[in-house]
C-alpha cells in the first residue's frame, strides 16, 4: 500500500540541476523539468516542507541554474550542500542533515535520471524511506537513459509519480487559499 504524502513527514530533494549540464539535455524534457521543479518548490514551501538542494562537483558543473534559483529565492526552509558522490543520499553533508529534518518521505526531482537521481532514490529507499520520484521533473541526456533510470528506481522500491500527483497529495483538499495559489502554479 502506498501512503499519501504528509506535510509533517515529507521533504523535497532537488538533485543537481546545474548550469553547465543543461545544454546537453533535450530541450522539451529540460523545459518540463525546470517548470515542474519550480512547481514542486512552491508546493513544498507553502506548508513549510524542508527543501534540500544538492550540487554535483559545482566547480565543474556550475551553480544551480537560474530558473531554479529564482524558484528557491522566496522559499523558507532551504538546505544546500555540495557533493562528489553521485548519490545525494550518500554525501556526508546529507547524512548529517537528514536526521535533523525528521522526514521519512522524500519527493525527488533533478538530473540526471539514470545517474544521480537513480542512485539517490535507491539509497533513500535502502534507508527505509518512502521515495516519490516525479517523472516529469527529471531528465537525462537521452530518452533511453531517462526511461532506464525511472525503471531502475521503480524496481528499487521508489514510487514513480508526477508533479501534479505530489502537489495535490500535499494539498489534500480544494477550496483553500493554498489550493488556489498552487493551482495557478501547476497550470
PDB file of C-alpha atoms in Angstrom:
ATOM      1  CA  UNK A   1       0.000   0.000   0.000  1.00  0.00           C
ATOM      2  CA  UNK A   2       1.251   3.474  -0.862  1.00  0.00           C
ATOM      3  CA  UNK A   3       0.849   6.015   1.928  1.00  0.00           C
ATOM      4  CA  UNK A   4      -0.110   9.519   0.895  1.00  0.00           C
ATOM      5  CA  UNK A   5       2.346  12.351   1.261  1.00  0.00           C
ATOM      6  CA  UNK A   6       2.180  14.023   4.654  1.00  0.00           C
ATOM      7  CA  UNK A   7       3.156  17.618   5.337  1.00  0.00           C
ATOM      8  CA  UNK A   8       4.760  16.526   8.604  1.00  0.00           C
ATOM      9  CA  UNK A   9       6.734  13.676   7.025  1.00  0.00           C
ATOM     10  CA  UNK A  10       7.706  14.871   3.521  1.00  0.00           C
ATOM     11  CA  UNK A  11      10.679  16.830   2.186  1.00  0.00           C
ATOM     12  CA  UNK A  12      11.719  17.846  -1.325  1.00  0.00           C
ATOM     13  CA  UNK A  13      15.132  16.847  -2.680  1.00  0.00           C
ATOM     14  CA  UNK A  14      16.331  18.755  -5.772  1.00  0.00           C
ATOM     15  CA  UNK A  15      19.253  16.841  -7.267  1.00  0.00           C
ATOM     16  CA  UNK A  16      21.985  18.619  -9.257  1.00  0.00           C
ATOM     17  CA  UNK A  17      20.083  20.961 -11.592  1.00  0.00           C
ATOM     18  CA  UNK A  18      23.252  22.776 -12.592  1.00  0.00           C
ATOM     19  CA  UNK A  19      24.027  25.275 -15.307  1.00  0.00           C
ATOM     20  CA  UNK A  20      26.792  23.569 -17.300  1.00  0.00           C
ATOM     21  CA  UNK A  21      24.907  20.312 -17.798  1.00  0.00           C
ATOM     22  CA  UNK A  22      21.741  21.938 -19.189  1.00  0.00           C
ATOM     23  CA  UNK A  23      22.912  22.315 -22.818  1.00  0.00           C
ATOM     24  CA  UNK A  24      23.280  18.528 -23.111  1.00  0.00           C
ATOM     25  CA  UNK A  25      19.615  17.933 -22.191  1.00  0.00           C
ATOM     26  CA  UNK A  26      16.772  17.568 -24.728  1.00  0.00           C
ATOM     27  CA  UNK A  27      15.060  20.969 -24.875  1.00  0.00           C
ATOM     28  CA  UNK A  28      11.473  19.776 -24.312  1.00  0.00           C
ATOM     29  CA  UNK A  29      12.357  17.484 -21.405  1.00  0.00           C
ATOM     30  CA  UNK A  30      14.545  20.188 -19.866  1.00  0.00           C
ATOM     31  CA  UNK A  31      11.802  22.826 -20.097  1.00  0.00           C
ATOM     32  CA  UNK A  32       9.337  20.478 -18.400  1.00  0.00           C
ATOM     33  CA  UNK A  33      11.797  19.531 -15.683  1.00  0.00           C
ATOM     34  CA  UNK A  34      12.564  23.178 -14.886  1.00  0.00           C
ATOM     35  CA  UNK A  35       8.880  24.184 -14.846  1.00  0.00           C
ATOM     36  CA  UNK A  36       7.824  21.189 -12.741  1.00  0.00           C
ATOM     37  CA  UNK A  37      10.712  21.537 -10.300  1.00  0.00           C
ATOM     38  CA  UNK A  38       9.736  25.175  -9.751  1.00  0.00           C
ATOM     39  CA  UNK A  39       6.156  23.986  -9.074  1.00  0.00           C
ATOM     40  CA  UNK A  40       7.411  21.393  -6.578  1.00  0.00           C
ATOM     41  CA  UNK A  41       9.473  24.058  -4.803  1.00  0.00           C
ATOM     42  CA  UNK A  42       6.408  26.302  -4.490  1.00  0.00           C
ATOM     43  CA  UNK A  43       4.275  23.383  -3.295  1.00  0.00           C
ATOM     44  CA  UNK A  44       6.875  22.355  -0.716  1.00  0.00           C
ATOM     45  CA  UNK A  45       7.391  25.890   0.525  1.00  0.00           C
ATOM     46  CA  UNK A  46       3.693  26.714   1.101  1.00  0.00           C
ATOM     47  CA  UNK A  47       3.310  24.301   4.053  1.00  0.00           C
ATOM     48  CA  UNK A  48       6.939  24.735   5.166  1.00  0.00           C
ATOM     49  CA  UNK A  49       8.443  21.449   3.985  1.00  0.00           C
ATOM     50  CA  UNK A  50      12.240  21.253   4.010  1.00  0.00           C
ATOM     51  CA  UNK A  51      13.777  21.723   0.565  1.00  0.00           C
ATOM     52  CA  UNK A  52      17.185  20.107   0.122  1.00  0.00           C
ATOM     53  CA  UNK A  53      19.323  21.070  -2.891  1.00  0.00           C
ATOM     54  CA  UNK A  54      22.448  19.164  -3.943  1.00  0.00           C
ATOM     55  CA  UNK A  55      25.248  20.282  -6.261  1.00  0.00           C
ATOM     56  CA  UNK A  56      27.476  17.730  -8.008  1.00  0.00           C
ATOM     57  CA  UNK A  57      31.080  18.975  -8.327  1.00  0.00           C
ATOM     58  CA  UNK A  58      30.000  22.626  -8.613  1.00  0.00           C
ATOM     59  CA  UNK A  59      33.388  23.848  -9.876  1.00  0.00           C
ATOM     60  CA  UNK A  60      32.984  21.700 -12.976  1.00  0.00           C
ATOM     61  CA  UNK A  61      29.204  21.691 -13.391  1.00  0.00           C
ATOM     62  CA  UNK A  62      28.486  25.214 -12.262  1.00  0.00           C
ATOM     63  CA  UNK A  63      25.858  26.539  -9.874  1.00  0.00           C
ATOM     64  CA  UNK A  64      22.194  25.662  -9.669  1.00  0.00           C
ATOM     65  CA  UNK A  65      20.565  27.081 -12.795  1.00  0.00           C
ATOM     66  CA  UNK A  66      18.920  30.485 -12.500  1.00  0.00           C
ATOM     67  CA  UNK A  67      15.287  29.424 -13.023  1.00  0.00           C
ATOM     68  CA  UNK A  68      15.609  27.064 -10.065  1.00  0.00           C
ATOM     69  CA  UNK A  69      17.436  29.704  -8.005  1.00  0.00           C
ATOM     70  CA  UNK A  70      14.560  32.082  -8.763  1.00  0.00           C
ATOM     71  CA  UNK A  71      12.070  29.500  -7.501  1.00  0.00           C
ATOM     72  CA  UNK A  72      14.169  28.876  -4.374  1.00  0.00           C
ATOM     73  CA  UNK A  73      14.675  32.572  -3.558  1.00  0.00           C
ATOM     74  CA  UNK A  74      11.423  33.067  -1.590  1.00  0.00           C
ATOM     75  CA  UNK A  75      11.474  29.590  -0.007  1.00  0.00           C
ATOM     76  CA  UNK A  76      11.936  29.474   3.753  1.00  0.00           C
ATOM     77  CA  UNK A  77      13.487  26.117   4.623  1.00  0.00           C
ATOM     78  CA  UNK A  78      16.209  25.521   2.032  1.00  0.00           C
ATOM     79  CA  UNK A  79      19.265  23.399   2.801  1.00  0.00           C
ATOM     80  CA  UNK A  80      22.095  23.192   0.261  1.00  0.00           C
ATOM     81  CA  UNK A  81      25.186  21.047   0.000  1.00  0.00           C
ATOM     82  CA  UNK A  82      27.943  20.182  -2.460  1.00  0.00           C
ATOM     83  CA  UNK A  83      28.910  16.611  -3.178  1.00  0.00           C
ATOM     84  CA  UNK A  84      31.263  14.418  -5.131  1.00  0.00           C
ATOM     85  CA  UNK A  85      29.180  11.265  -4.703  1.00  0.00           C
ATOM     86  CA  UNK A  86      26.660  10.543  -7.439  1.00  0.00           C
ATOM     87  CA  UNK A  87      24.059   9.731  -4.774  1.00  0.00           C
ATOM     88  CA  UNK A  88      22.991  12.793  -2.821  1.00  0.00           C
ATOM     89  CA  UNK A  89      21.921  10.414  -0.052  1.00  0.00           C
ATOM     90  CA  UNK A  90      25.496   9.070   0.222  1.00  0.00           C
ATOM     91  CA  UNK A  91      27.061  12.520   0.639  1.00  0.00           C
ATOM     92  CA  UNK A  92      28.364  13.218   4.160  1.00  0.00           C
ATOM     93  CA  UNK A  93      26.516  16.549   4.259  1.00  0.00           C
ATOM     94  CA  UNK A  94      23.187  14.831   3.528  1.00  0.00           C
ATOM     95  CA  UNK A  95      23.940  12.056   6.007  1.00  0.00           C
ATOM     96  CA  UNK A  96      24.438  14.735   8.664  1.00  0.00           C
ATOM     97  CA  UNK A  97      21.422  16.831   7.610  1.00  0.00           C
ATOM     98  CA  UNK A  98      18.731  14.185   7.065  1.00  0.00           C
ATOM     99  CA  UNK A  99      18.287  13.100  10.716  1.00  0.00           C
ATOM    100  CA  UNK A 100      17.852  16.721  11.813  1.00  0.00           C
ATOM    101  CA  UNK A 101      14.911  17.135   9.419  1.00  0.00           C
ATOM    102  CA  UNK A 102      12.931  14.213  10.841  1.00  0.00           C
ATOM    103  CA  UNK A 103      11.428  13.283   7.461  1.00  0.00           C
ATOM    104  CA  UNK A 104      10.774   9.814   6.071  1.00  0.00           C
ATOM    105  CA  UNK A 105       9.064  10.739   2.792  1.00  0.00           C
ATOM    106  CA  UNK A 106      11.173  12.239   0.012  1.00  0.00           C
ATOM    107  CA  UNK A 107       9.889  13.874  -3.161  1.00  0.00           C
ATOM    108  CA  UNK A 108      12.776  13.699  -5.629  1.00  0.00           C
ATOM    109  CA  UNK A 109      13.453  15.654  -8.823  1.00  0.00           C
ATOM    110  CA  UNK A 110      16.547  16.660 -10.794  1.00  0.00           C
ATOM    111  CA  UNK A 111      19.141  15.289 -13.154  1.00  0.00           C
ATOM    112  CA  UNK A 112      20.424  13.055 -14.497  1.00  0.00           C
ATOM    113  CA  UNK A 113      17.692  10.474 -14.063  1.00  0.00           C
ATOM    114  CA  UNK A 114      19.908   7.421 -14.636  1.00  0.00           C
ATOM    115  CA  UNK A 115      22.877   8.526 -12.537  1.00  0.00           C
ATOM    116  CA  UNK A 116      22.494  10.911  -9.608  1.00  0.00           C
ATOM    117  CA  UNK A 117      18.703  10.767  -9.298  1.00  0.00           C
ATOM    118  CA  UNK A 118      18.650   6.965  -9.558  1.00  0.00           C
ATOM    119  CA  UNK A 119      21.472   6.407  -7.065  1.00  0.00           C
ATOM    120  CA  UNK A 120      19.918   8.932  -4.668  1.00  0.00           C
ATOM    121  CA  UNK A 121      16.481   7.313  -4.827  1.00  0.00           C
ATOM    122  CA  UNK A 122      17.949   3.827  -4.438  1.00  0.00           C
ATOM    123  CA  UNK A 123      19.893   4.896  -1.336  1.00  0.00           C
ATOM    124  CA  UNK A 124      16.891   6.676   0.215  1.00  0.00           C
ATOM    125  CA  UNK A 125      14.751   3.553  -0.288  1.00  0.00           C
ATOM    126  CA  UNK A 126      17.526   1.446   1.261  1.00  0.00           C
ATOM    127  CA  UNK A 127      17.191   3.576   4.412  1.00  0.00           C
ATOM    128  CA  UNK A 128      13.544   2.607   4.640  1.00  0.00           C
ATOM    129  CA  UNK A 129      12.162   5.942   3.479  1.00  0.00           C
ATOM    130  CA  UNK A 130       9.283   6.408   1.041  1.00  0.00           C
ATOM    131  CA  UNK A 131      10.613   7.944  -2.169  1.00  0.00           C
ATOM    132  CA  UNK A 132       8.351   9.689  -4.690  1.00  0.00           C
ATOM    133  CA  UNK A 133      10.192  10.433  -7.953  1.00  0.00           C
ATOM    134  CA  UNK A 134       8.397  12.929 -10.193  1.00  0.00           C
ATOM    135  CA  UNK A 135       8.871  11.534 -13.703  1.00  0.00           C
ATOM    136  CA  UNK A 136       8.014  14.923 -15.219  1.00  0.00           C
ATOM    137  CA  UNK A 137      10.662  16.669 -13.098  1.00  0.00           C
ATOM    138  CA  UNK A 138      13.718  14.580 -14.034  1.00  0.00           C
ATOM    139  CA  UNK A 139      15.808  14.419 -17.202  1.00  0.00           C
ATOM    140  CA  UNK A 140      18.785  12.749 -18.818  1.00  0.00           C
ATOM    141  CA  UNK A 141      20.742  13.446 -21.978  1.00  0.00           C
ATOM    142  CA  UNK A 142      18.906  10.651 -23.788  1.00  0.00           C
ATOM    143  CA  UNK A 143      15.324   9.418 -23.557  1.00  0.00           C
ATOM    144  CA  UNK A 144      16.580   5.851 -23.200  1.00  0.00           C
ATOM    145  CA  UNK A 145      18.684   6.673 -20.136  1.00  0.00           C
ATOM    146  CA  UNK A 146      15.785   8.616 -18.610  1.00  0.00           C
ATOM    147  CA  UNK A 147      13.457   5.640 -19.042  1.00  0.00           C
ATOM    148  CA  UNK A 148      16.082   3.189 -17.741  1.00  0.00           C
ATOM    149  CA  UNK A 149      16.623   5.373 -14.682  1.00  0.00           C
ATOM    150  CA  UNK A 150      12.901   5.565 -13.928  1.00  0.00           C
ATOM    151  CA  UNK A 151      12.577   1.796 -14.312  1.00  0.00           C
ATOM    152  CA  UNK A 152      15.538   1.125 -12.053  1.00  0.00           C
ATOM    153  CA  UNK A 153      14.144   3.430  -9.377  1.00  0.00           C
ATOM    154  CA  UNK A 154      10.764   1.729  -9.505  1.00  0.00           C
ATOM    155  CA  UNK A 155      12.378  -1.714  -9.205  1.00  0.00           C
ATOM    156  CA  UNK A 156      14.412  -0.415  -6.252  1.00  0.00           C
ATOM    157  CA  UNK A 157      11.156   0.481  -4.495  1.00  0.00           C
ATOM    158  CA  UNK A 158      10.605   4.145  -5.364  1.00  0.00           C
ATOM    159  CA  UNK A 159       7.161   5.400  -6.340  1.00  0.00           C
ATOM    160  CA  UNK A 160       7.219   6.887  -9.834  1.00  0.00           C
ATOM    161  CA  UNK A 161       4.751   9.746  -9.845  1.00  0.00           C
ATOM    162  CA  UNK A 162       4.241  13.241 -11.241  1.00  0.00           C
ATOM    163  CA  UNK A 163       4.389  16.810 -10.062  1.00  0.00           C
ATOM    164  CA  UNK A 164       0.603  17.167 -10.027  1.00  0.00           C
ATOM    165  CA  UNK A 165       0.131  13.949  -8.067  1.00  0.00           C
ATOM    166  CA  UNK A 166       2.529  15.213  -5.392  1.00  0.00           C
ATOM    167  CA  UNK A 167       1.112  18.747  -5.286  1.00  0.00           C
ATOM    168  CA  UNK A 168      -2.489  17.573  -4.910  1.00  0.00           C
ATOM    169  CA  UNK A 169      -1.487  14.865  -2.416  1.00  0.00           C
ATOM    170  CA  UNK A 170       0.158  17.527  -0.247  1.00  0.00           C
ATOM    171  CA  UNK A 171      -2.859  19.832  -0.594  1.00  0.00           C
ATOM    172  CA  UNK A 172      -5.373  17.156   0.352  1.00  0.00           C
ATOM    173  CA  UNK A 173      -8.394  19.345  -0.446  1.00  0.00           C
ATOM    174  CA  UNK A 174      -9.686  22.136  -2.670  1.00  0.00           C
ATOM    175  CA  UNK A 175     -11.169  25.457  -1.669  1.00  0.00           C
ATOM    176  CA  UNK A 176      -8.275  26.880   0.338  1.00  0.00           C
ATOM    177  CA  UNK A 177      -6.010  29.827  -0.440  1.00  0.00           C
ATOM    178  CA  UNK A 178      -3.188  27.293  -0.775  1.00  0.00           C
ATOM    179  CA  UNK A 179      -5.172  25.354  -3.358  1.00  0.00           C
ATOM    180  CA  UNK A 180      -5.922  28.484  -5.367  1.00  0.00           C
ATOM    181  CA  UNK A 181      -2.278  29.634  -5.277  1.00  0.00           C
ATOM    182  CA  UNK A 182      -0.820  26.253  -6.232  1.00  0.00           C
ATOM    183  CA  UNK A 183      -3.440  25.586  -8.916  1.00  0.00           C
ATOM    184  CA  UNK A 184      -2.100  28.646 -10.739  1.00  0.00           C
ATOM    185  CA  UNK A 185       1.484  27.408 -10.416  1.00  0.00           C
ATOM    186  CA  UNK A 186       0.891  23.993 -11.973  1.00  0.00           C
ATOM    187  CA  UNK A 187      -1.296  25.129 -14.885  1.00  0.00           C
TER     188      UNK A 187
END
